[in-house]
Short mmCIF file of C-alpha atoms in Angstrom, two decimals:
data_model
loop_
_atom_site.label_atom_id
_atom_site.label_comp_id
_atom_site.label_asym_id
_atom_site.label_seq_id
_atom_site.Cartn_x
_atom_site.Cartn_y
_atom_site.Cartn_z
CA MET A 409 -18.69 43.65 2.81
CA GLU A 410 -21.98 41.85 3.45
CA ASN A 411 -21.52 40.07 6.77
CA TYR A 412 -25.20 39.66 7.60
CA GLN A 413 -28.17 37.81 6.19
CA THR A 414 -31.90 38.36 6.10
CA LEU A 415 -34.15 35.30 6.01
CA LEU A 416 -37.70 35.31 4.67
CA TYR A 417 -39.82 32.21 5.31
CA TYR A 418 -43.17 30.73 6.24
CA CYS A 419 -44.55 27.32 7.05
CA TYR A 420 -48.16 26.20 7.34
CA SER A 421 -47.96 23.53 10.03
CA PRO A 422 -50.22 23.18 13.10
CA ILE A 423 -48.67 24.39 16.37
CA ALA A 424 -50.11 23.22 19.69
CA GLU A 425 -50.10 25.89 22.41
CA ALA A 426 -48.94 28.40 19.81
CA GLU A 427 -49.08 31.36 22.19
CA GLN A 428 -46.54 29.75 24.53
CA PHE A 429 -44.47 28.70 21.51
CA ALA A 430 -44.29 32.36 20.43
CA ALA A 431 -42.95 33.44 23.85
CA ASP A 432 -40.35 30.66 23.88
CA HIS A 433 -39.36 31.31 20.27
CA LEU A 434 -38.78 34.98 21.01
CA LYS A 435 -36.33 34.08 23.77
CA PHE A 436 -34.55 31.69 21.43
CA CYS A 437 -34.20 34.31 18.69
CA LYS A 438 -32.85 36.84 21.14
CA SER A 439 -30.33 34.29 22.42
CA LEU A 440 -28.96 34.09 18.86
CA GLY A 441 -28.76 37.88 18.59
CA LEU A 442 -31.32 37.99 15.77
CA THR A 443 -33.60 40.89 14.94
CA GLY A 444 -36.80 40.59 12.98
CA ARG A 445 -40.52 40.03 12.96
CA ILE A 446 -42.20 36.64 13.36
CA ILE A 447 -45.90 35.84 13.48
CA VAL A 448 -46.95 32.62 15.19
CA ALA A 449 -50.45 31.20 14.86
CA ASP A 450 -52.13 27.86 15.40
CA GLU A 451 -51.65 27.31 11.65
CA GLY A 452 -47.89 27.91 11.51
CA LEU A 453 -45.04 30.42 11.24
CA ASN A 454 -44.37 33.50 9.12
CA GLY A 455 -41.17 35.42 9.64
CA THR A 456 -38.35 37.62 8.48
CA VAL A 457 -35.25 37.58 10.66
CA SER A 458 -31.82 39.11 10.26
CA GLY A 459 -28.42 38.64 11.86
CA THR A 460 -24.90 37.38 11.36
CA LYS A 461 -24.42 34.51 8.96
CA ALA A 462 -23.59 32.22 11.89
CA SER A 463 -26.73 33.21 13.79
CA CYS A 464 -28.90 32.76 10.71
CA ALA A 465 -27.39 29.33 10.05
CA ALA A 466 -28.08 28.31 13.65
CA TYR A 467 -31.65 29.56 13.35
CA MET A 468 -32.33 27.66 10.13
CA ASP A 469 -30.86 24.48 11.61
CA ALA A 470 -33.10 24.80 14.67
CA VAL A 471 -36.25 25.38 12.62
CA HIS A 472 -35.49 22.43 10.34
CA ALA A 473 -34.74 20.21 13.34
CA ASP A 474 -38.36 20.62 14.49
CA GLU A 475 -40.33 18.04 12.49
CA ARG A 476 -43.28 20.43 12.26
CA PHE A 477 -41.18 22.87 10.23
CA ALA A 478 -38.77 20.53 8.45
CA LYS A 479 -40.20 21.54 5.05
CA THR A 480 -39.62 25.27 5.62
CA GLU A 481 -37.88 27.04 2.72
CA PHE A 482 -35.75 30.07 3.51
CA LYS A 483 -35.14 32.88 1.04
CA ILE A 484 -31.71 34.23 1.97
CA ASP A 485 -30.47 37.74 1.20
CA GLU A 486 -26.91 38.88 1.87
CA VAL A 487 -27.06 42.32 3.53
CA ALA A 488 -24.55 44.88 4.80
CA GLU A 489 -26.35 45.36 8.12
CA PRO A 490 -29.27 43.79 9.99
CA SER A 491 -32.61 44.60 8.38
CA PHE A 492 -34.39 45.24 11.68
CA ILE A 493 -33.70 47.10 14.90
CA LYS A 494 -35.53 44.84 17.36
CA MET A 495 -36.77 41.29 17.62
CA HIS A 496 -40.54 40.66 17.75
CA CYS A 497 -42.33 37.32 17.86
CA ARG A 498 -46.08 37.59 18.34
CA TYR A 499 -49.02 35.22 18.50
CA LYS A 500 -51.90 36.07 16.15
CA SER A 501 -54.98 34.36 14.78
CA GLU A 502 -53.38 33.83 11.33
CA ILE A 503 -49.85 33.99 9.97
CA VAL A 504 -51.16 36.21 7.18
CA HIS A 505 -54.35 38.07 7.95
CA SER A 506 -57.09 37.04 5.53
CA GLY A 507 -60.13 36.46 7.74
CA LEU A 508 -60.27 32.96 6.21
CA ARG A 509 -59.93 30.83 9.30
CA ASP A 510 -62.31 27.97 8.51
CA PRO A 511 -60.01 24.99 7.78
CA ASN A 512 -62.90 23.25 6.03
CA ILE A 513 -62.81 25.99 3.38
CA ILE A 514 -59.20 27.19 3.31
CA ASN A 515 -56.40 24.87 4.39
CA PRO A 516 -53.09 25.27 2.53
CA ASN A 517 -51.99 21.83 3.77
CA VAL A 518 -54.95 20.26 1.94
CA GLN A 519 -55.47 22.32 -1.24
CA THR A 520 -53.72 25.21 -2.97
CA GLY A 521 -52.92 26.19 -6.52
CA LYS A 522 -50.32 24.19 -8.43
CA HIS A 523 -46.86 25.39 -7.37
CA LEU A 524 -44.73 26.71 -10.21
CA GLU A 525 -40.99 27.03 -9.84
CA PRO A 526 -39.66 30.40 -11.08
CA VAL A 527 -38.46 29.05 -14.43
CA GLU A 528 -41.83 27.34 -15.02
CA PHE A 529 -43.67 30.55 -14.13
CA GLN A 530 -41.40 32.48 -16.49
CA LYS A 531 -42.31 30.16 -19.38
CA MET A 532 -46.05 30.53 -18.79
CA ILE A 533 -46.51 34.26 -18.25
CA ASP A 534 -46.71 35.17 -21.96
CA GLN A 535 -49.21 32.48 -22.93
CA GLU A 536 -52.52 33.80 -24.29
CA ASP A 537 -54.75 31.82 -21.94
CA VAL A 538 -52.91 33.00 -18.82
CA ILE A 539 -53.80 35.70 -16.31
CA ILE A 540 -51.11 36.87 -13.91
CA LEU A 541 -52.74 37.88 -10.64
CA ASP A 542 -51.01 40.05 -8.03
CA VAL A 543 -52.60 39.30 -4.64
CA ARG A 544 -50.70 42.02 -2.75
CA SER A 545 -51.85 45.39 -1.44
CA ASN A 546 -51.93 48.67 -3.38
CA TYR A 547 -48.72 50.14 -1.97
CA GLU A 548 -46.87 46.95 -2.90
CA HIS A 549 -47.96 46.59 -6.51
CA ASN A 550 -47.72 50.36 -7.06
CA LEU A 551 -43.99 50.02 -6.42
CA GLY A 552 -43.46 47.00 -8.65
CA ARG A 553 -45.36 44.22 -10.40
CA PHE A 554 -45.12 41.72 -13.24
CA LYS A 555 -45.68 43.02 -16.75
CA ASN A 556 -49.38 42.81 -17.66
CA ALA A 557 -50.37 41.65 -14.19
CA VAL A 558 -53.94 42.07 -12.94
CA THR A 559 -53.76 44.12 -9.74
CA LEU A 560 -56.47 44.58 -7.13
CA ASP A 561 -57.49 47.75 -5.33
CA ILE A 562 -56.97 46.45 -1.79
CA GLU A 563 -55.42 48.10 1.26
CA ASN A 564 -54.74 44.77 3.01
CA PHE A 565 -54.77 41.10 2.07
CA ARG A 566 -57.87 40.64 4.22
CA ASP A 567 -59.72 42.56 1.48
CA PHE A 568 -58.86 39.90 -1.12
CA PRO A 569 -61.97 37.69 -0.54
CA GLU A 570 -64.18 40.66 -1.45
CA LYS A 571 -62.60 40.77 -4.92
CA ILE A 572 -63.52 37.23 -5.96
CA ASN A 573 -66.57 38.37 -7.91
CA GLU A 574 -64.44 40.87 -9.86
CA LEU A 575 -62.18 38.00 -10.89
CA ALA A 576 -64.99 35.69 -12.03
CA LYS A 577 -64.43 36.71 -15.68
CA TYR A 578 -61.10 34.86 -15.56
CA LYS A 579 -62.54 31.47 -14.54
CA ASP A 580 -61.80 29.98 -17.96
CA LYS A 581 -58.17 31.12 -17.85
CA LYS A 582 -55.05 29.75 -16.24
CA VAL A 583 -54.66 32.02 -13.20
CA LEU A 584 -51.07 32.48 -12.02
CA THR A 585 -50.97 34.09 -8.58
CA TYR A 586 -47.93 35.70 -7.03
CA CYS A 587 -46.89 37.66 -3.94
CA THR A 588 -43.65 38.60 -2.15
CA GLY A 589 -42.62 35.24 -0.71
CA GLY A 590 -45.49 32.90 -1.48
CA ILE A 591 -47.47 32.94 1.75
CA LYS A 592 -50.46 34.98 0.55
CA CYS A 593 -50.81 32.84 -2.56
CA GLU A 594 -51.34 29.74 -0.43
CA LYS A 595 -54.66 31.12 0.78
CA ALA A 596 -55.51 33.21 -2.28
CA SER A 597 -55.17 30.26 -4.66
CA ALA A 598 -57.12 28.00 -2.28
CA LEU A 599 -59.95 30.55 -2.16
CA LEU A 600 -60.04 30.79 -5.96
CA LEU A 601 -60.33 27.01 -6.20
CA HIS A 602 -63.09 27.05 -3.58
CA HIS A 603 -65.02 29.52 -5.75
CA GLY A 604 -64.85 27.42 -8.89
CA PHE A 605 -61.64 28.52 -10.59
CA SER A 606 -60.33 25.26 -12.02
CA ASP A 607 -56.83 26.06 -13.28
CA VAL A 608 -54.99 27.94 -10.55
CA TYR A 609 -51.24 28.22 -10.03
CA GLN A 610 -48.93 30.05 -7.67
CA LEU A 611 -45.35 31.26 -7.94
CA HIS A 612 -43.44 29.07 -5.53
CA GLY A 613 -41.26 31.23 -3.30
CA GLY A 614 -42.82 34.41 -4.64
CA ILE A 615 -41.15 37.40 -6.23
CA ILE A 616 -38.04 37.04 -4.08
CA LYS A 617 -37.27 33.53 -5.28
CA TYR A 618 -38.14 34.52 -8.86
CA GLY A 619 -35.49 37.23 -8.72
CA LYS A 620 -32.87 34.79 -7.51
CA GLU A 621 -33.64 31.91 -9.87
CA ALA A 622 -35.05 33.55 -13.00
CA GLY A 623 -33.26 36.90 -12.95
CA GLY A 624 -36.55 38.65 -12.23
CA GLU A 625 -37.33 38.97 -15.94
CA ASP A 626 -40.48 41.01 -16.67
CA PHE A 627 -40.94 42.06 -13.07
CA GLU A 628 -41.18 45.82 -13.43
CA GLY A 629 -40.11 48.11 -10.60
CA LYS A 630 -38.97 47.10 -7.14
CA CYS A 631 -40.37 44.65 -4.61
CA TYR A 632 -41.65 45.99 -1.30
CA VAL A 633 -40.26 44.11 1.71
CA PHE A 634 -41.36 44.31 5.32
CA ASP A 635 -38.11 45.44 6.92
CA ASN A 636 -35.76 48.43 7.04
CA ARG A 637 -34.75 47.99 3.41
CA ILE A 638 -38.32 48.90 2.32
CA ALA A 639 -37.70 47.83 -1.28
CA VAL A 640 -35.30 45.51 -3.10
CA ASP A 641 -34.25 45.13 -6.74
CA ILE A 642 -35.54 42.00 -8.46
CA ASN A 643 -34.99 42.29 -12.22
CA THR A 644 -31.45 41.94 -13.56
CA VAL A 645 -32.60 41.10 -17.12
CA ASN A 646 -34.87 43.92 -18.33
CA PRO A 647 -35.41 46.27 -15.37
CA LYS A 648 -37.91 49.11 -15.60
CA VAL A 649 -39.19 51.71 -13.14
CA VAL A 650 -43.00 51.81 -13.08
CA SER A 651 -43.76 53.68 -9.86
CA THR A 652 -44.47 57.42 -9.80
CA CYS A 653 -44.30 60.02 -7.06
CA TYR A 654 -47.52 60.19 -5.05
CA ASN A 655 -47.17 63.98 -4.87
CA CYS A 656 -45.91 65.20 -8.25
CA GLY A 657 -46.24 62.21 -10.58
CA LYS A 658 -42.55 62.04 -11.51
CA VAL A 659 -41.15 58.55 -12.09
CA THR A 660 -39.35 57.36 -8.95
CA PRO A 661 -38.40 53.97 -7.49
CA LYS A 662 -38.38 55.27 -3.91
CA MET A 663 -40.88 54.08 -1.32
CA ILE A 664 -41.36 55.83 2.03
CA ASN A 665 -43.70 55.80 4.97
CA CYS A 666 -45.03 59.20 6.04
CA ALA A 667 -43.01 61.03 8.69
CA ASN A 668 -46.23 61.74 10.56
CA PRO A 669 -46.50 58.68 12.86
CA GLU A 670 -50.26 59.08 13.09
CA CYS A 671 -50.45 58.66 9.31
CA ASN A 672 -47.49 56.40 8.45
CA GLU A 673 -48.89 56.00 4.91
CA HIS A 674 -46.78 53.92 2.50
CA ILE A 675 -46.25 55.92 -0.68
CA THR A 676 -43.77 56.32 -3.52
CA GLN A 677 -42.13 59.73 -3.33
CA CYS A 678 -39.30 61.42 -5.22
CA ASP A 679 -36.42 63.06 -3.36
CA ASP A 680 -37.54 66.58 -4.30
CA CYS A 681 -40.99 66.09 -2.76
CA GLY A 682 -39.40 64.30 0.18
CA GLU A 683 -37.30 67.38 0.90
CA SER A 684 -40.10 69.90 0.40
CA LEU A 685 -42.62 67.92 2.46
CA GLU A 686 -40.05 66.84 5.06
CA GLY A 687 -40.77 63.18 4.43
CA CYS A 688 -44.55 63.55 4.74
CA CYS A 689 -47.23 62.50 2.29
CA SER A 690 -49.04 65.83 2.47
CA VAL A 691 -48.71 69.39 3.72
CA ILE A 692 -51.13 68.75 6.56
CA CYS A 693 -48.95 65.91 7.86
CA THR A 694 -45.99 68.30 8.11
CA THR A 695 -47.89 70.20 10.82
CA ASN A 696 -48.25 67.25 13.17
CA PRO A 697 -46.31 67.95 16.39
CA ARG A 698 -45.12 64.34 16.53
CA LYS A 699 -43.64 64.44 13.01
CA ARG A 700 -40.35 62.57 12.80
CA PRO A 701 -37.23 64.26 11.36
CA TYR A 702 -36.66 63.47 7.69
CA ASP A 703 -33.28 61.85 7.12
CA GLY A 704 -33.60 61.20 3.41
CA THR A 705 -34.38 57.49 3.71
CA GLY A 706 -38.12 57.80 4.28
CA TYR A 707 -38.13 54.83 6.63
CA TYR A 708 -39.31 55.11 10.22
CA VAL A 709 -39.76 52.48 12.86
CA LYS A 710 -43.41 52.25 13.82
CA VAL A 711 -44.06 53.95 17.14
CA PRO A 712 -46.94 53.30 19.55
CA GLN A 713 -49.86 55.67 19.23
CA PRO A 714 -50.93 57.60 22.36
CA VAL A 715 -53.76 55.96 24.26
CA LYS A 716 -56.90 58.06 24.14
CA ALA A 717 -58.49 58.72 27.50
CA ARG A 718 -61.88 57.10 28.07
CA LEU A 719 -64.80 59.33 28.84
#
């Protein structure tokens, strides 16, 4: 029985004294018994939290009661157990790291691509003058992506601005951007508009909302999520596995992070290679003395790296 919920959300809304807000918000979340990961910045909130249905309801009510975040949309998943072990709420320079911090150039509250609801997005994706653009990182779109999507060779979203020139050939097309929950598209679509793309759209609520409201049709593979679940199913209409094992090339839907904590690489890996490599991405990683025991899941909580002594 699924007695817990996991909430995915973001809100671009200026926060005064955001660093103090983050400390106070952490205490509040802990008082509700929530676990999760929240990023607070001067520009707003970005979080995934998990807990009992009652705790999640109380949290959503509290966020909506603050006029700064009244417009926040929550994507709600019913889960069998909390999707995190601990509760973190940290202050950072951006709620999604892009390196685009000049509000005169990129400000999602002023200009972004046209928001498409899932059903609208679904109707447009097969049109001839449309390009579907995945703005996520390699390990995310390797696991799952929309059929015929243009993917970018980027390790992190902060690499996205460097790819604008590669995308220039699509300036005369309708560009439909998408990501997990919508937050990256707010800045990605704004940057495209800034660079002269005239017809830019974004999937409102991202892949997660698309799965809930449009059945996930034509999303191939699974969707990477930033919690203990690692990946979730999206497509209930015409599902297809598109990811292959990093080690042997066999088709597999399984995503892991390397058992060597000093590597922690996100890869797709079949169970056979997981067993033979003890949850590592390579033979050399199996020799690391800090290697974590492989339990078959391939998920490990990130651990602090040892501090190197200064010379």
